[in-house]
Each structure stands twice: as structure tokens, then as C-alpha cells.
Amino acid sequence: MVTGQRAFKGDSPASVIGAILKDEPAPMTSLQPLAPGALDHVVTTCLAKDPDERWQSAADIARECKWITSSGFSRESVPGKTDRFAWLRPAAIGAVVVVALAAAAWPALRAPSTPAATVMRLSILPPPGGRFTPPTASSIVAPQVALSPMASS
């Protein structure tokens, strides 16, 4: 969003996936010189190939973004140019936080749903020439037929 370009390019979804797996994105500051270097660091850490080198939670990213905004971070001004993209920094930081929160919530939202219970009806008939007799009043009431689920091996 900050650079106006995608971090990984390709002609097809498969080539984009290949680029994500093997290529490193260009630094944001090389594509957009007005982008803050600290934001470049946050995004680069989010895109690290090794999971141990990435932020471990959205809280880590939020803490880093708060540090950037509270530390009075300012880039050196370019002589003769005004900062017409001053709104871009807070918007980019907000976008990074939103993406990080969405990434953190994604596994919970993707939890596999349980299949709906199906109703099964079963009729068991006595063998030819036979019959099921109800228990007598004097006997203990106990089922004459019992079903059990199949045990899976």
C-alpha cells in the first residue's frame, strides 16, 4: 500500500507463490523514498522467510508501531520538497496493524466446522418364523437386542 506496488509479482497465482517462497521484496524506501525506514523494518520483519525471524504476534507489531509513533521518529527532510504524503505514515501503520490482527485471527476463523448430525432410522426384523417377545411383568426389564458402534482399527 505504501509503495503502490505488490511485494511479490508474477503472471499467475503459482508464480506469485513461487516469488513469495524464494524472492526477497525490494525495500520500501527504494520504491517510495518518502516511506519511513522504521515502517520498512516492520514490513520486512512481517515478510521474513524464517518464521522465527517474524513477529510472533499482532501485539508485537502493535508495540513496534506504538514505539515508532511515540519516539518522535522523523525522516530527514528532502531539501526543496514538502511532505505531501504526511498522511501516509499513520495510514500505513494502521494498515499493518489491521493486517497483523487479521493474520492472527485467521486460524480461529478457519476452525473446521463440525458436520451436521444426520438422522438414521433402522428397523430390525426377527428372523423368518421367529418373533421378538416383550419382557414379562415379573422379569427385569432389559433390552433383548443391543447395538454397538463398530470399533475402528
Short mmCIF file of C-alpha atoms in Angstrom, two decimals:
data_model
loop_
_atom_site.label_atom_id
_atom_site.label_comp_id
_atom_site.label_asym_id
_atom_site.label_seq_id
_atom_site.Cartn_x
_atom_site.Cartn_y
_atom_site.Cartn_z
CA MET A 1 0.00 0.00 0.00
CA VAL A 2 2.80 2.41 0.87
CA THR A 3 4.71 1.79 -2.36
CA GLY A 4 1.71 1.39 -4.65
CA GLN A 5 3.09 -2.00 -5.78
CA ARG A 6 2.76 -5.60 -4.70
CA ALA A 7 5.66 -7.00 -2.74
CA PHE A 8 5.78 -10.13 -4.92
CA LYS A 9 4.99 -10.18 -8.62
CA GLY A 10 4.04 -12.94 -11.03
CA ASP A 11 1.98 -13.68 -14.12
CA SER A 12 -0.11 -16.34 -12.39
CA PRO A 13 -1.04 -17.27 -8.84
CA ALA A 14 1.53 -20.09 -8.97
CA SER A 15 4.32 -17.72 -9.99
CA VAL A 16 3.34 -15.31 -7.20
CA ILE A 17 3.54 -18.20 -4.71
CA GLY A 18 6.96 -19.10 -6.11
CA ALA A 19 8.11 -15.50 -5.71
CA ILE A 20 6.87 -15.43 -2.11
CA LEU A 21 8.83 -18.58 -1.32
CA LYS A 22 12.16 -17.66 -2.96
CA ASP A 23 12.39 -13.90 -3.61
CA GLU A 24 13.02 -11.03 -1.23
CA PRO A 25 10.85 -7.95 -1.83
CA ALA A 26 12.54 -4.66 -2.71
CA PRO A 27 12.93 -2.32 0.28
CA MET A 28 10.01 0.08 0.59
CA THR A 29 12.37 3.03 0.73
CA SER A 30 13.82 2.13 -2.69
CA LEU A 31 10.32 2.16 -4.24
CA GLN A 32 8.94 5.07 -2.21
CA PRO A 33 11.71 7.33 -0.88
CA LEU A 34 9.27 9.14 1.42
CA ALA A 35 8.41 5.91 3.26
CA PRO A 36 9.77 5.86 6.82
CA GLY A 37 12.66 3.47 7.34
CA ALA A 38 11.15 2.22 10.60
CA LEU A 39 7.97 1.18 8.77
CA ASP A 40 10.17 -0.58 6.20
CA HIS A 41 11.70 -2.52 9.10
CA VAL A 42 8.24 -3.54 10.40
CA VAL A 43 7.08 -4.74 6.96
CA THR A 44 10.38 -6.54 6.23
CA THR A 45 10.09 -8.39 9.53
CA CYS A 46 6.48 -9.36 8.67
CA LEU A 47 7.67 -10.80 5.33
CA ALA A 48 10.67 -12.73 6.69
CA LYS A 49 11.00 -16.23 5.23
CA ASP A 50 12.03 -17.84 8.55
CA PRO A 51 9.04 -17.91 10.95
CA ASP A 52 11.38 -17.38 13.92
CA GLU A 53 12.50 -14.06 12.42
CA ARG A 54 8.91 -12.77 12.03
CA TRP A 55 6.88 -11.00 14.69
CA GLN A 56 5.36 -13.67 16.88
CA SER A 57 2.04 -11.93 17.45
CA ALA A 58 -0.02 -8.93 16.43
CA ALA A 59 0.81 -7.48 19.85
CA ASP A 60 4.50 -7.37 18.83
CA ILE A 61 3.63 -5.37 15.72
CA ALA A 62 1.33 -3.04 17.65
CA ARG A 63 4.11 -2.43 20.20
CA GLU A 64 6.60 -1.65 17.41
CA CYS A 65 4.15 0.73 15.71
CA LYS A 66 3.48 2.50 19.01
CA TRP A 67 7.22 2.84 19.54
CA ILE A 68 7.64 4.34 16.06
CA THR A 69 4.90 6.91 16.62
CA SER A 70 5.88 7.77 20.20
CA SER A 71 9.63 8.01 19.60
CA GLY A 72 9.19 11.14 17.54
CA PHE A 73 10.59 9.32 14.52
CA SER A 74 11.10 11.68 11.62
CA ARG A 75 12.89 11.17 8.37
CA GLU A 76 15.35 13.68 7.16
CA SER A 77 13.55 16.21 5.04
CA VAL A 78 14.38 16.33 1.38
CA PRO A 79 15.56 19.86 0.50
CA GLY A 80 13.09 21.76 -1.65
CA LYS A 81 10.28 19.19 -1.24
CA THR A 82 7.27 19.38 1.00
CA ASP A 83 5.91 16.33 2.74
CA ARG A 84 2.67 15.96 0.82
CA PHE A 85 2.40 12.33 1.93
CA ALA A 86 2.39 13.07 5.66
CA TRP A 87 -0.93 11.22 5.99
CA LEU A 88 0.65 8.10 4.52
CA ARG A 89 2.67 7.10 7.59
CA PRO A 90 -0.26 6.76 10.02
CA ALA A 91 -2.35 5.10 7.32
CA ALA A 92 0.41 2.59 6.56
CA ILE A 93 0.98 1.83 10.23
CA GLY A 94 -2.76 1.34 10.70
CA ALA A 95 -2.89 -0.94 7.67
CA VAL A 96 0.00 -3.04 9.01
CA VAL A 97 -1.74 -3.37 12.37
CA VAL A 98 -5.04 -4.37 10.72
CA VAL A 99 -3.30 -6.96 8.52
CA ALA A 100 -1.42 -8.36 11.52
CA LEU A 101 -4.61 -8.64 13.57
CA ALA A 102 -6.40 -10.33 10.67
CA ALA A 103 -3.48 -12.77 10.28
CA ALA A 104 -3.61 -13.55 14.00
CA ALA A 105 -7.38 -14.11 13.89
CA TRP A 106 -7.35 -16.19 10.69
CA PRO A 107 -6.67 -19.61 12.32
CA ALA A 108 -9.54 -19.12 14.77
CA LEU A 109 -11.91 -18.10 11.98
CA ARG A 110 -10.82 -21.05 9.85
CA ALA A 111 -11.56 -23.65 12.53
CA PRO A 112 -13.07 -26.70 10.88
CA SER A 113 -16.81 -26.84 11.32
CA THR A 114 -18.42 -29.97 12.66
CA PRO A 115 -20.63 -31.74 10.18
CA ALA A 116 -24.34 -31.58 10.80
CA ALA A 117 -25.74 -34.63 12.58
CA THR A 118 -27.64 -36.93 10.28
CA VAL A 119 -30.75 -38.81 11.36
CA MET A 120 -30.61 -42.53 10.77
CA ARG A 121 -33.55 -44.86 11.17
CA LEU A 122 -33.12 -48.58 11.49
CA SER A 123 -35.58 -51.44 11.52
CA ILE A 124 -34.55 -54.81 12.90
CA LEU A 125 -36.85 -57.66 11.98
CA PRO A 126 -36.83 -61.06 13.65
CA PRO A 127 -35.56 -63.99 11.62
CA PRO A 128 -38.11 -65.77 9.40
CA GLY A 129 -40.55 -67.68 11.56
CA GLY A 130 -39.30 -66.01 14.73
CA ARG A 131 -40.56 -63.15 16.82
CA PHE A 132 -39.39 -60.79 19.49
CA THR A 133 -41.30 -61.15 22.74
CA PRO A 134 -41.66 -58.32 25.20
CA PRO A 135 -40.39 -58.97 28.71
CA THR A 136 -42.94 -60.24 31.17
CA ALA A 137 -44.06 -58.07 34.05
CA SER A 138 -42.30 -60.36 36.52
CA SER A 139 -38.93 -60.24 34.77
CA ILE A 140 -36.44 -57.41 34.97
CA VAL A 141 -36.93 -55.00 32.09
CA ALA A 142 -33.90 -55.42 29.89
CA PRO A 143 -33.47 -55.00 26.19
CA GLN A 144 -33.43 -58.17 24.18
CA VAL A 145 -31.42 -56.58 21.38
CA ALA A 146 -28.37 -54.35 21.84
CA LEU A 147 -26.46 -52.39 19.20
CA SER A 148 -22.92 -51.15 19.49
CA PRO A 149 -20.88 -48.97 17.17
CA MET A 150 -18.18 -50.53 15.06
CA ALA A 151 -14.75 -50.06 16.54
CA SER A 152 -12.29 -48.59 14.10
CA SER A 153 -8.84 -50.09 13.98
#
